[in-house]
C-alpha positions as YAML, in Angstrom:
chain: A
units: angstrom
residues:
- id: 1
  name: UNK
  ca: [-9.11, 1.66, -4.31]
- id: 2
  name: UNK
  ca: [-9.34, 3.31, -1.03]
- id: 3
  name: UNK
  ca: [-7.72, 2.41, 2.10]
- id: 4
  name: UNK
  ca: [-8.53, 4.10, 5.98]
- id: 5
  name: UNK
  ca: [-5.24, 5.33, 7.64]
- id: 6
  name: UNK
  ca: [-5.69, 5.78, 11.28]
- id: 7
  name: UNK
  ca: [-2.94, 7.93, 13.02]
- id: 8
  name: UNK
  ca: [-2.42, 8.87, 16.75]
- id: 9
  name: UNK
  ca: [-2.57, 12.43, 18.00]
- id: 10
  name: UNK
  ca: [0.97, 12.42, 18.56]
- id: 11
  name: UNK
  ca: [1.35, 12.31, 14.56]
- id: 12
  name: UNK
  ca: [-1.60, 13.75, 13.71]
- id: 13
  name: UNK
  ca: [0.39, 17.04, 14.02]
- id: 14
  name: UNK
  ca: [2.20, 16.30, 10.74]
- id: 15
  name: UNK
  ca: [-1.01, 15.62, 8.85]
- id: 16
  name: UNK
  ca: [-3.02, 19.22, 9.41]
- id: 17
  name: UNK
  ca: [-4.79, 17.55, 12.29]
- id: 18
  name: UNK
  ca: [-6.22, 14.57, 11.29]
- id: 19
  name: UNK
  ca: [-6.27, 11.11, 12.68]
- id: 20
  name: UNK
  ca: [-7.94, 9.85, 9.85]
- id: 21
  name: UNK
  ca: [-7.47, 9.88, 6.73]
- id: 22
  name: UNK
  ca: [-8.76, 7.81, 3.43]
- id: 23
  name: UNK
  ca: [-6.37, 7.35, 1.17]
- id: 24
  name: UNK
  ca: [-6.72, 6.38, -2.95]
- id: 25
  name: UNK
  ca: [-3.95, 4.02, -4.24]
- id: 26
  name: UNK
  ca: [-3.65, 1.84, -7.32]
- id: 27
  name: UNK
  ca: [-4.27, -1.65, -6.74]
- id: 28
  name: UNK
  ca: [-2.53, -3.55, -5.85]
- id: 29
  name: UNK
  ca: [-1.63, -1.50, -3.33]
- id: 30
  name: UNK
  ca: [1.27, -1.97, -0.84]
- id: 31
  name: UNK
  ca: [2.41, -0.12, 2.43]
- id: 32
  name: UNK
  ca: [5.14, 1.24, 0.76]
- id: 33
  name: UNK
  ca: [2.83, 2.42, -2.07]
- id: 34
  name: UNK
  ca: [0.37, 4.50, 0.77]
- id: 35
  name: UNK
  ca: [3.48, 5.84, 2.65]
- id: 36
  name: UNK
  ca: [4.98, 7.35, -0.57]
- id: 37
  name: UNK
  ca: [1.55, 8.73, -0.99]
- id: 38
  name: UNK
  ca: [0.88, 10.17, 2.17]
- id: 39
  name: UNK
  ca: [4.55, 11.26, 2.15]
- id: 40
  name: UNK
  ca: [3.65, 13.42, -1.47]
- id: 41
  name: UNK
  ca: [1.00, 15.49, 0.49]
- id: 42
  name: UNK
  ca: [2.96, 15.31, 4.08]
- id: 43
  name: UNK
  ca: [6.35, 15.36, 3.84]
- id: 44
  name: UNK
  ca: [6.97, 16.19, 7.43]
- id: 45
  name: UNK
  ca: [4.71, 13.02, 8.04]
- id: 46
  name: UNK
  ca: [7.01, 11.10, 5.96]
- id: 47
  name: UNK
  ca: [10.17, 12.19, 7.92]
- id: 48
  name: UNK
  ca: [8.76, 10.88, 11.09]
- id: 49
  name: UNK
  ca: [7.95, 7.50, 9.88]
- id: 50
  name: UNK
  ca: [10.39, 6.27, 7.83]
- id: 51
  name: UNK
  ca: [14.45, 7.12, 7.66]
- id: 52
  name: UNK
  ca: [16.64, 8.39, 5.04]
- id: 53
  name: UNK
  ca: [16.56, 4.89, 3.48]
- id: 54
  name: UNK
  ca: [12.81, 4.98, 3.01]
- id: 55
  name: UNK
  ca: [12.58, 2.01, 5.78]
- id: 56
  name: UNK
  ca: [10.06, 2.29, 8.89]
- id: 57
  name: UNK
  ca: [12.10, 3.92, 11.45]
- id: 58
  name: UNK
  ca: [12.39, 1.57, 14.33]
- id: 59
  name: UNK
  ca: [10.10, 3.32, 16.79]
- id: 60
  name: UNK
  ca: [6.83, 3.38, 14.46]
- id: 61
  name: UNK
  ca: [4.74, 0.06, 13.86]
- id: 62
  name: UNK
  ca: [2.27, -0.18, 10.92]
- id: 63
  name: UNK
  ca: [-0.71, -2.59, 10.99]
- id: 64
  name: UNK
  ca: [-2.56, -3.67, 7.77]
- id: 65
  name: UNK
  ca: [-6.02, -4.75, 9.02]
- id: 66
  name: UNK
  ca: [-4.27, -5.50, 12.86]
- id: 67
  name: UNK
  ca: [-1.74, -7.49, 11.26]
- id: 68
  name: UNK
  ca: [1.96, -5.78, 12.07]
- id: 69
  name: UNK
  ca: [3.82, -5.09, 9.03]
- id: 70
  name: UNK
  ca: [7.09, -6.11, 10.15]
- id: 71
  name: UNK
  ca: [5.93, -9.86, 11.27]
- id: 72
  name: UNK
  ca: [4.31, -10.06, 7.59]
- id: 73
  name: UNK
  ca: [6.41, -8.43, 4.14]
- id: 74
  name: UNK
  ca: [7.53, -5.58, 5.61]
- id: 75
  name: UNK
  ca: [6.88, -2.36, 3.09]
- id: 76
  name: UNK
  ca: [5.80, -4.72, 0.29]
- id: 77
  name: UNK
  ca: [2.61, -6.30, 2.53]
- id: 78
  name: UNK
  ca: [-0.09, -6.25, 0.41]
- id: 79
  name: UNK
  ca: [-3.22, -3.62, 1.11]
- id: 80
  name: UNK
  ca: [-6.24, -4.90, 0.11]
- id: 81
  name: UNK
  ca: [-9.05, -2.02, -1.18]
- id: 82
  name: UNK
  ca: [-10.59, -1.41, 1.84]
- id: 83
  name: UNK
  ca: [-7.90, -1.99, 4.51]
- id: 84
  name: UNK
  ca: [-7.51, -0.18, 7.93]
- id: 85
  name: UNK
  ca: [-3.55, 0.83, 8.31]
- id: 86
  name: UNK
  ca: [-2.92, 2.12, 12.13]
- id: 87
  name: UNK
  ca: [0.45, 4.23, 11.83]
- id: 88
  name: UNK
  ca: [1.91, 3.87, 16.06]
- id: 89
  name: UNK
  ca: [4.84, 5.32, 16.61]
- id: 90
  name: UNK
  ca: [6.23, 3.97, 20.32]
- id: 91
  name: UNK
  ca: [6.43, 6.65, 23.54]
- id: 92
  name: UNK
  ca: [9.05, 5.97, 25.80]
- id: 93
  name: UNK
  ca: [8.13, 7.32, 29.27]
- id: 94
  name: UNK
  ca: [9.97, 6.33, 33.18]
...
């Protein structure tokens, strides 16, 4: 099944580039199952999203079809063939 990642420009620089991106997983698919496959071809990607304990880190917000991960099951939300997953990861600014 494929799945449409959309990423900023800020991380964009970890993936060659590009903001998006379609991704193949096995179905069913989870968000844990597309980060560990992003993270296999961009590991540098990986490091910026998610912490030494595989979690999100606290600054980046996924959303499975506009839904936020974090309000739903976390890693293990579900992601149906098809799906749009934005990757944000918060600016702080002042």
């Amino acid at each position: 099944m494929s799945v449409r990642v959309l990423l900023p420009r800020l991380l964009s620089e970890c993936t060659g580039g590009r903001t998006t991106m379609d991704v193949d997983l096995a179905a069913p698919g989870t968000v844990r199952a597309l980060l560990d496959a992003l993270a296999a071809e961009h590991p540098v990607f990986d490091r910026r999203v998610r912490d030494e304990t595989g979690e999100l880190r606290r600054h980046v917000n996924v959303y499975v079809d506009g839904e936020e991960v974090r309000r739903l099951d976390g890693l293990a939300t579900p992601v149906p063939p098809g799906a749009e997953v934005m990757v944000m990861q918060s600016v702080a600014g002042g």
